[in-house]
CSV table of C-alpha atoms in Angstrom, one decimal:
chain,number,residue,atom,x,y,z
M,81,MET,CA,7.2,-14.9,-5.7
M,82,PHE,CA,8.5,-11.4,-4.3
M,83,THR,CA,11.0,-10.9,-1.6
M,84,GLU,CA,10.0,-10.5,2.3
M,85,LYS,CA,11.0,-6.9,2.2
M,86,LEU,CA,8.6,-6.0,-0.7
M,87,MET,CA,6.0,-7.7,0.8
M,88,GLY,CA,6.9,-6.2,4.3
M,89,GLU,CA,6.4,-2.3,2.6
M,90,LEU,CA,3.4,-3.3,1.4
M,91,GLU,CA,1.7,-4.9,4.3
M,92,ALA,CA,0.8,-2.0,5.4
M,93,SER,CA,-0.9,-0.6,2.5
M,94,PHE,CA,-2.8,-3.8,2.3
M,95,GLN,CA,-4.3,-3.8,5.7
M,96,GLU,CA,-5.2,0.0,5.4
M,97,ARG,CA,-7.0,-0.7,1.9
M,98,LEU,CA,-9.2,-3.8,3.9
M,99,ARG,CA,-10.0,-1.3,6.7
M,100,ARG,CA,-11.5,1.0,4.2
M,101,MET,CA,-13.5,-1.0,2.2
M,102,GLY,CA,-14.5,-3.2,5.6
M,103,GLY,CA,-17.9,-2.8,7.2
M,104,ASN,CA,-21.5,-4.5,5.4
M,105,GLY,CA,-22.7,-4.8,2.1
M,106,GLU,CA,-20.7,-5.6,-1.1
M,107,CYS,CA,-17.2,-3.9,0.3
M,108,GLY,CA,-17.1,-6.0,3.6
M,109,GLU,CA,-17.7,-9.2,1.4
M,110,LYS,CA,-15.0,-8.0,-0.6
M,111,ALA,CA,-12.6,-7.1,2.4
M,112,ALA,CA,-13.5,-10.5,4.1
M,113,GLN,CA,-12.5,-12.8,0.4
M,114,LEU,CA,-9.2,-11.0,0.2
M,115,GLU,CA,-8.3,-11.7,4.2
M,116,ARG,CA,-8.9,-15.2,3.2
M,117,MET,CA,-6.9,-15.0,0.2
M,118,ALA,CA,-4.4,-13.3,1.5
M,119,ARG,CA,-3.4,-16.4,4.1
M,120,GLU,CA,-2.7,-18.7,1.3
M,121,ASP,CA,0.5,-19.7,0.7
M,122,SER,CA,0.7,-19.0,-3.2
M,123,ASP,CA,2.0,-16.6,-6.1
M,124,GLU,CA,-1.1,-15.6,-7.1
M,125,ALA,CA,-2.1,-14.6,-3.2
M,126,GLU,CA,1.3,-12.7,-3.4
M,127,ALA,CA,0.2,-10.7,-6.2
M,128,MET,CA,-3.4,-10.2,-5.5
M,129,LYS,CA,-1.7,-8.6,-2.8
M,130,CYS,CA,0.3,-6.6,-4.3
M,131,LEU,CA,-2.4,-4.7,-6.3
M,132,TYR,CA,-4.8,-4.3,-3.4
M,133,ALA,CA,-2.1,-3.0,-2.0
M,134,SER,CA,-1.2,0.1,-4.9
M,135,MET,CA,-4.2,-0.2,-6.2
M,136,PRO,CA,-6.7,3.1,-6.4
M,137,LEU,CA,-9.3,2.9,-3.2
M,138,SER,CA,-12.0,2.9,-6.4
M,139,ASP,CA,-10.9,0.1,-8.1
M,140,ALA,CA,-11.0,-2.1,-4.9
M,141,VAL,CA,-14.6,-0.9,-4.7
M,142,ASP,CA,-15.4,-0.7,-8.0
M,143,TYR,CA,-14.6,-4.2,-9.7
M,144,PRO,CA,-15.0,-7.2,-8.8
M,145,VAL,CA,-12.5,-9.3,-7.1
M,146,GLU,CA,-12.4,-12.0,-9.9
M,147,LEU,CA,-11.1,-9.3,-12.4
M,148,PHE,CA,-8.0,-8.8,-10.5
M,149,ARG,CA,-7.4,-12.9,-9.6
M,150,ALA,CA,-6.7,-12.8,-13.6
M,151,TYR,CA,-4.4,-10.2,-13.6
M,152,ALA,CA,-2.8,-11.8,-10.6
M,153,ARG,CA,-3.0,-15.4,-12.0
M,154,HIS,CA,-1.6,-14.2,-15.7
M,155,GLY,CA,1.7,-11.6,-13.6
M,156,ALA,CA,2.7,-15.0,-11.6
M,157,PHE,CA,2.9,-16.8,-15.1
M,158,LEU,CA,5.2,-13.9,-16.0
M,159,TRP,CA,6.9,-14.4,-13.2
M,160,GLU,CA,7.6,-17.9,-13.5
M,161,LYS,CA,7.6,-19.0,-16.7
M,162,GLY,CA,7.3,-16.2,-19.2
M,163,PRO,CA,9.3,-15.4,-22.4
M,164,PHE,CA,11.3,-12.6,-19.8
M,165,ALA,CA,11.3,-14.7,-16.5
M,166,GLY,CA,14.0,-14.0,-14.0
M,167,ARG,CA,15.1,-11.0,-16.0
M,168,VAL,CA,12.9,-7.9,-14.5
M,169,PRO,CA,13.6,-7.0,-10.9
M,170,GLU,CA,10.5,-7.2,-8.8
M,171,ARG,CA,9.5,-3.5,-8.0
M,172,LEU,CA,9.8,-2.9,-11.1
M,173,PHE,CA,7.7,-6.1,-12.2
M,174,ALA,CA,5.1,-5.5,-9.6
M,175,GLY,CA,4.7,-1.6,-11.0
M,176,TYR,CA,5.3,-1.7,-14.4
M,177,VAL,CA,4.0,-5.6,-15.5
M,178,LEU,CA,2.1,-7.2,-13.0
M,179,HIS,CA,0.1,-3.8,-12.2
M,180,HIS,CA,-3.5,-3.7,-14.1
M,181,ARG,CA,-3.3,0.3,-14.1
M,182,VAL,CA,-2.2,2.6,-16.8
M,183,ASN,CA,-4.3,6.1,-16.7
M,184,ASN,CA,-7.8,6.4,-16.0
M,185,GLU,CA,-9.0,3.6,-18.1
M,186,ASN,CA,-11.9,1.3,-17.4
M,187,LEU,CA,-10.6,-2.0,-16.4
M,188,THR,CA,-11.3,-5.1,-18.4
M,189,GLU,CA,-9.4,-8.7,-18.8
M,190,HIS,CA,-6.8,-8.8,-21.5
M,191,ARG,CA,-3.3,-10.0,-20.2
M,192,GLU,CA,-4.2,-13.5,-21.4
M,193,PHE,CA,-5.6,-12.9,-24.7
M,194,PHE,CA,-2.8,-10.4,-25.6
M,195,TYR,CA,-0.3,-12.8,-24.7
M,196,GLY,CA,-1.7,-15.4,-26.9
M,197,GLU,CA,-2.1,-12.8,-29.7
M,198,LEU,CA,1.8,-12.2,-29.5
M,199,LYS,CA,3.4,-15.0,-28.0
M,200,ASP,CA,4.6,-16.8,-30.9
M,201,ARG,CA,5.8,-13.4,-32.7
M,202,ILE,CA,7.8,-12.4,-30.2
M,203,ALA,CA,9.7,-16.6,-29.5
M,204,GLY,CA,12.7,-16.2,-29.4
M,205,MET,CA,13.6,-12.3,-29.7
M,206,ASP,CA,15.5,-9.9,-27.0
M,207,MET,CA,13.4,-7.4,-25.5
M,208,ARG,CA,14.4,-4.7,-27.6
M,209,GLN,CA,13.3,-6.7,-30.7
M,210,ALA,CA,9.8,-8.1,-29.2
M,211,VAL,CA,9.0,-4.4,-28.2
M,212,ARG,CA,9.1,-3.3,-31.7
M,213,GLU,CA,7.5,-6.5,-33.3
M,214,ALA,CA,4.5,-5.6,-30.4
M,215,ASN,CA,4.3,-2.0,-31.5
M,216,TYR,CA,4.1,-3.2,-35.1
M,217,TRP,CA,1.4,-5.3,-34.0
M,218,CYS,CA,-0.1,-2.8,-32.3
M,219,ALA,CA,0.0,-0.4,-35.4
M,220,SER,CA,-1.6,-2.9,-37.2
M,221,GLN,CA,-4.7,-3.1,-35.3
M,222,VAL,CA,-5.4,0.7,-33.9
M,223,THR,CA,-5.2,3.6,-35.7
M,224,TYR,CA,-4.9,7.3,-34.3
M,225,ARG,CA,-8.7,9.0,-34.0
M,226,SER,CA,-8.9,12.2,-31.9
M,227,THR,CA,-11.5,11.2,-29.3
M,228,ASP,CA,-12.0,13.6,-25.7
M,229,GLU,CA,-14.2,11.4,-23.9
M,230,ARG,CA,-12.7,8.7,-20.6
M,231,THR,CA,-9.3,6.4,-22.0
M,232,ALA,CA,-11.4,3.7,-23.6
M,233,SER,CA,-10.1,0.4,-22.1
M,234,PRO,CA,-7.5,-1.7,-23.9
M,235,MET,CA,-9.9,-4.0,-25.2
M,236,SER,CA,-12.6,-1.2,-26.5
M,237,VAL,CA,-9.6,0.1,-28.0
M,238,TYR,CA,-8.7,-2.9,-30.1
M,239,ASN,CA,-12.1,-3.8,-31.0
M,240,CYS,CA,-12.7,0.2,-32.1
M,241,ALA,CA,-9.8,-0.2,-34.0
M,242,TYR,CA,-9.1,3.3,-33.2
M,243,GLY,CA,-8.0,5.9,-30.3
M,244,ARG,CA,-6.4,9.0,-29.2
M,245,CYS,CA,-2.8,9.0,-28.1
M,246,GLY,CA,-3.9,8.3,-24.7
M,247,GLU,CA,-5.8,5.2,-25.6
M,248,GLU,CA,-3.4,4.2,-28.2
M,249,SER,CA,-0.8,4.6,-25.5
M,250,THR,CA,-2.5,2.7,-22.3
M,251,PHE,CA,-3.4,0.1,-25.4
M,252,THR,CA,0.4,-0.4,-26.4
M,253,VAL,CA,1.5,-0.3,-22.3
M,254,SER,CA,-0.8,-2.8,-21.9
M,255,VAL,CA,0.0,-5.4,-24.7
M,256,LEU,CA,3.9,-4.7,-23.6
M,257,ARG,CA,2.5,-5.8,-20.0
M,258,SER,CA,0.7,-8.8,-21.0
M,259,LEU,CA,4.1,-10.2,-22.4
M,260,GLY,CA,6.2,-9.6,-19.0
M,261,ILE,CA,8.1,-6.0,-20.6
M,262,PRO,CA,7.9,-3.8,-17.9
M,263,ALA,CA,6.2,-0.1,-19.6
M,264,ARG,CA,4.8,3.0,-18.6
M,265,GLN,CA,2.8,5.5,-19.9
M,266,VAL,CA,4.6,9.2,-20.4
M,267,TYR,CA,2.9,12.6,-20.9
M,268,ALA,CA,3.5,15.8,-21.4
M,269,PRO,CA,0.8,17.4,-19.8
M,270,LEU,CA,0.4,20.6,-22.0
M,271,TRP,CA,3.4,21.3,-24.5
M,272,SER,CA,5.4,24.3,-23.8
M,273,HIS,CA,5.9,26.0,-27.5
M,274,CYS,CA,2.5,25.1,-29.0
M,275,ASP,CA,-1.6,24.2,-27.6
M,276,ASP,CA,-2.6,20.5,-26.8
M,277,ASN,CA,-0.4,17.5,-25.2
M,278,HIS,CA,0.9,14.0,-25.9
M,279,ALA,CA,1.3,10.5,-24.6
M,280,TRP,CA,3.7,8.3,-25.7
M,281,VAL,CA,5.3,5.0,-24.1
M,282,GLU,CA,8.7,4.1,-22.3
M,283,ALA,CA,9.6,0.1,-22.0
M,284,TRP,CA,12.3,-1.1,-19.8
M,285,CYS,CA,14.5,-3.5,-22.1
M,286,ASP,CA,17.6,-5.2,-19.8
M,287,GLY,CA,18.3,-2.3,-17.5
M,288,GLU,CA,17.6,0.6,-20.0
M,289,TRP,CA,14.3,2.7,-20.9
M,290,VAL,CA,13.3,3.3,-23.9
M,291,PHE,CA,10.9,5.2,-25.3
M,292,PHE,CA,8.7,5.3,-28.9
M,293,GLY,CA,5.3,6.2,-30.4
M,294,ALA,CA,2.6,4.1,-29.5
M,295,CYS,CA,1.3,2.3,-32.9
M,296,GLU,CA,3.9,4.4,-34.7
M,297,PRO,CA,6.4,2.2,-35.4
M,298,GLU,CA,10.1,2.7,-35.8
M,299,GLU,CA,12.9,0.5,-36.5
M,300,VAL,CA,14.9,2.3,-34.5
M,301,LEU,CA,13.9,3.2,-30.6
M,302,ASP,CA,14.1,6.7,-29.3
M,303,ARG,CA,13.0,8.1,-32.1
M,304,GLY,CA,9.3,9.7,-33.0
M,305,TRP,CA,7.7,12.6,-34.1
M,306,PHE,CA,7.2,13.9,-31.3
M,307,SER,CA,11.1,13.9,-30.1
M,308,GLY,CA,12.0,18.0,-31.0
M,309,ALA,CA,8.4,18.8,-29.2
M,310,SER,CA,9.4,16.9,-26.2
M,311,SER,CA,12.9,18.5,-26.1
M,312,ARG,CA,10.6,22.2,-25.7
M,313,ALA,CA,8.4,20.7,-23.0
M,314,MET,CA,8.9,22.0,-19.5
M,315,LEU,CA,7.1,18.7,-17.9
M,316,VAL,CA,6.9,15.0,-18.9
M,317,HIS,CA,5.9,12.6,-16.3
M,318,SER,CA,4.8,9.0,-15.8
M,319,ARG,CA,2.5,7.4,-13.0
M,320,TRP,CA,4.0,5.0,-10.1
M,321,LEU,CA,1.4,3.3,-8.2
M,322,LEU,CA,3.8,1.3,-5.4
M,323,PRO,CA,5.3,2.9,-2.4
M,324,ILE,CA,8.2,5.0,-3.4
M,325,GLU,CA,11.7,3.8,-2.0
M,326,GLU,CA,15.0,5.6,-1.2
M,327,SER,CA,16.6,4.6,-4.8
M,328,GLU,CA,13.9,6.0,-6.6
M,329,GLU,CA,14.5,9.7,-4.7
M,330,GLY,CA,18.3,9.9,-4.9
M,331,GLU,CA,20.9,11.4,-6.9
M,332,GLY,CA,20.3,10.9,-10.6
M,333,ALA,CA,16.4,9.6,-10.2
M,334,PRO,CA,13.2,11.4,-11.2
M,335,GLN,CA,11.9,14.2,-9.3
M,336,VAL,CA,8.9,12.3,-7.0
M,337,LEU,CA,6.3,15.1,-7.4
M,338,PRO,CA,3.1,14.9,-5.0
M,339,GLY,CA,1.3,11.9,-5.3
M,340,ASN,CA,-3.0,11.7,-4.0
M,341,ASP,CA,-5.0,8.4,-3.4
M,342,MET,CA,-4.0,6.8,-7.1
M,343,CYS,CA,0.1,7.4,-7.9
M,344,HIS,CA,2.6,9.5,-7.7
M,345,ALA,CA,4.1,11.3,-10.4
M,346,LEU,CA,7.5,10.9,-11.6
M,347,ASN,CA,9.6,13.1,-13.6
M,348,GLN,CA,11.1,12.3,-16.7
M,349,LEU,CA,11.7,15.5,-18.2
M,350,GLU,CA,15.9,15.0,-18.1
M,351,ARG,CA,15.4,12.6,-20.4
M,352,TYR,CA,14.1,14.4,-23.2
M,353,ALA,CA,15.2,18.1,-22.6
M,354,LEU,CA,17.4,20.5,-20.8
M,355,THR,CA,16.7,21.0,-17.6
M,356,THR,CA,17.0,23.4,-14.8
M,357,ASP,CA,15.5,23.1,-11.0
M,358,GLN,CA,13.2,26.1,-10.4
M,359,GLU,CA,12.8,27.3,-6.9
M,360,VAL,CA,10.1,28.9,-5.5
M,361,ALA,CA,10.4,30.8,-2.1
M,362,VAL,CA,7.0,31.9,-0.8
M,363,TYR,CA,6.5,34.8,1.8
M,364,ASP,CA,3.6,37.0,3.7
M,365,LYS,CA,3.6,40.5,3.7
M,366,ALA,CA,5.7,40.8,6.8
M,367,GLY,CA,8.3,38.8,5.1
M,368,LYS,CA,7.5,36.1,7.3
M,369,THR,CA,8.4,32.5,5.0
M,370,GLN,CA,5.2,30.4,4.6
M,371,PRO,CA,5.4,26.2,4.9
M,372,ASP,CA,2.8,24.7,3.2
M,373,ALA,CA,1.6,26.8,0.6
M,374,LEU,CA,0.3,25.6,-2.8
M,375,VAL,CA,2.3,26.5,-5.9
M,376,ARG,CA,0.9,26.2,-9.1
M,377,PHE,CA,3.1,26.1,-11.9
M,378,GLU,CA,1.7,26.5,-15.3
M,379,VAL,CA,1.9,27.4,-19.0
M,380,MET,CA,0.7,29.2,-21.6
M,381,ASN,CA,-1.7,26.5,-24.0
M,382,MET,CA,-5.0,27.1,-25.6
M,383,ALA,CA,-4.7,30.8,-25.1
M,384,CYS,CA,-4.4,30.3,-21.2
M,385,TYR,CA,-2.7,29.3,-18.5
M,386,GLY,CA,-2.7,25.8,-17.8
M,387,GLU,CA,-1.3,23.6,-14.7
M,388,ILE,CA,1.9,21.1,-15.2
M,389,ALA,CA,2.2,20.5,-11.8
M,390,SER,CA,2.0,21.6,-8.3
M,391,VAL,CA,4.1,21.5,-5.2
M,392,ARG,CA,3.6,22.2,-1.4
M,393,THR,CA,6.1,24.3,0.2
M,394,ASP,CA,8.7,22.7,3.0
M,395,GLY,CA,9.1,23.8,6.4
M,396,ASP,CA,11.4,27.0,4.8
M,397,GLY,CA,8.6,28.3,2.5
M,398,LYS,CA,10.5,26.8,-0.5
M,399,CYS,CA,9.7,24.0,-3.2
M,400,ARG,CA,11.5,23.6,-6.5
M,401,LEU,CA,10.7,22.2,-9.7
M,402,ARG,CA,13.1,20.2,-12.3
M,403,THR,CA,11.9,22.2,-16.0
M,404,GLY,CA,12.6,23.1,-19.0
M,405,LEU,CA,14.2,26.4,-20.3
M,406,GLY,CA,11.3,29.0,-20.7
M,407,SER,CA,8.8,30.7,-19.1
M,408,LEU,CA,6.1,29.7,-16.6
M,409,HIS,CA,3.8,31.2,-14.6
M,410,VAL,CA,3.6,30.6,-10.8
M,411,THR,CA,0.8,31.4,-8.1
M,412,ALA,CA,1.0,30.8,-4.5
M,413,SER,CA,-1.6,30.7,-2.2
M,414,LYS,CA,-2.8,29.6,1.5
M,415,ASP,CA,-5.4,30.6,3.8
M,416,GLY,CA,-7.1,32.8,1.2
M,417,ALA,CA,-4.0,34.8,0.5
M,418,TYR,CA,-2.4,34.5,-3.3
M,419,GLY,CA,0.3,36.0,-5.0
M,420,GLU,CA,1.7,35.1,-8.6
M,421,ALA,CA,4.8,35.8,-10.9
M,422,LEU,CA,6.2,35.0,-14.6
M,423,VAL,CA,9.2,33.3,-14.3
M,424,ASP,CA,12.1,32.5,-17.1
M,425,THR,CA,13.8,29.8,-15.9
M,426,ARG,CA,16.8,30.2,-18.3
M,427,GLU,CA,17.8,33.3,-16.0
M,428,GLY,CA,18.8,30.4,-13.1
M,429,LYS,CA,17.4,32.8,-9.9
M,430,CYS,CA,14.9,31.7,-7.1
M,431,CYS,CA,10.9,32.9,-7.4
M,432,ASP,CA,10.2,34.9,-4.5
M,433,ILE,CA,6.1,35.2,-3.9
M,434,ILE,CA,4.6,37.8,-1.6
M,435,LEU,CA,1.0,36.4,-0.3
M,436,ASP,CA,-1.3,39.0,0.0
M,437,ALA,CA,-4.9,38.7,0.6
M,438,ALA,CA,-5.9,41.6,-1.6
M,439,ALA,CA,-3.9,40.3,-4.6
M,440,ILE,CA,-6.6,38.4,-6.7
M,441,GLN,CA,-7.9,41.9,-8.6
M,442,SER,CA,-10.5,42.0,-11.7
M,443,GLY,CA,-10.3,44.2,-14.6
M,444,GLN,CA,-6.6,44.9,-14.4
M,445,TRP,CA,-4.5,44.4,-17.7
M,446,GLU,CA,-0.7,43.7,-17.5
M,447,GLU,CA,1.7,42.8,-20.5
M,448,LEU,CA,3.1,39.4,-19.6
M,449,PRO,CA,6.2,38.6,-22.4
M,450,PHE,CA,6.3,34.6,-22.7
M,451,PHE,CA,9.1,32.5,-23.9
M,452,ALA,CA,8.4,28.9,-25.4
M,453,PRO,CA,11.6,27.0,-24.5
């Protein structure tokens, strides 16, 4: 199904997953089952290996192997016989079609169901037409309602017929992936000119990423009510769960923000807003550079500072964030010492922060003019 190169990249992660799952009890039984599966010579086995190599450990522990077999089975079908078989590069297919995870939603089997609902509606369409048609169908099934709980699963959203933007976009991404169209959820973690945040969808159509509002169909792609708001964002990001390769970090590629056990965050802001690279340099009181300091970038939202990204300084005590043109509250900390600064990114200057163990003080007020992008 996939090339030896891609499977080789995933091998170490797959073996590490087996090691962390191994032992006695149910997890050990799953690991043994996966080891047997990995020796099979089939597309489904390769798809399973790809999923387990790139999924959060919690997914591997919490959900039955049979659930991921369903994802792998449908993914192998789409790769060979789906409406857009042969048109999607393997890494995009692995990360944005095959992969089960969109947000922090509960996982259920839904791919074959959504495919059955839509395969006849998109028959004979190109990718762009299919994306618009799928979004019209999504709008007919789900309407917006504000919630504040864990992201509901795509099937839960379908069955209850409502969800907030994070749930509508998770639902729509899942529908598109069920058809073999690469899709991802995109977030402005916090607006920078008003309160709250927003999530929408990007889909890959024959070599080009397009965006649109989930369950908010437009006849023309790359349009949505949030277009003006996203042009004033200080960060827009998507998630990527597979290993990062050199082409995803090179010139013209999205900035890769630090990952965790679940995913990397890809900075997509350049697709929506004017940007600048804001550099931060961190020093101690003696003027010595501070490698591996934690730098947090914050905006004003809901009457307080809210973090949009955090980055560690490099060996020279520096880091950067590709961001919009406006104000950022920047903090740095290391070994109990702390420093902060208010930055106007429009000035294009490096932000120098001095760490001081006595810097955090209460009972003091300071006027801080904050400019929206």
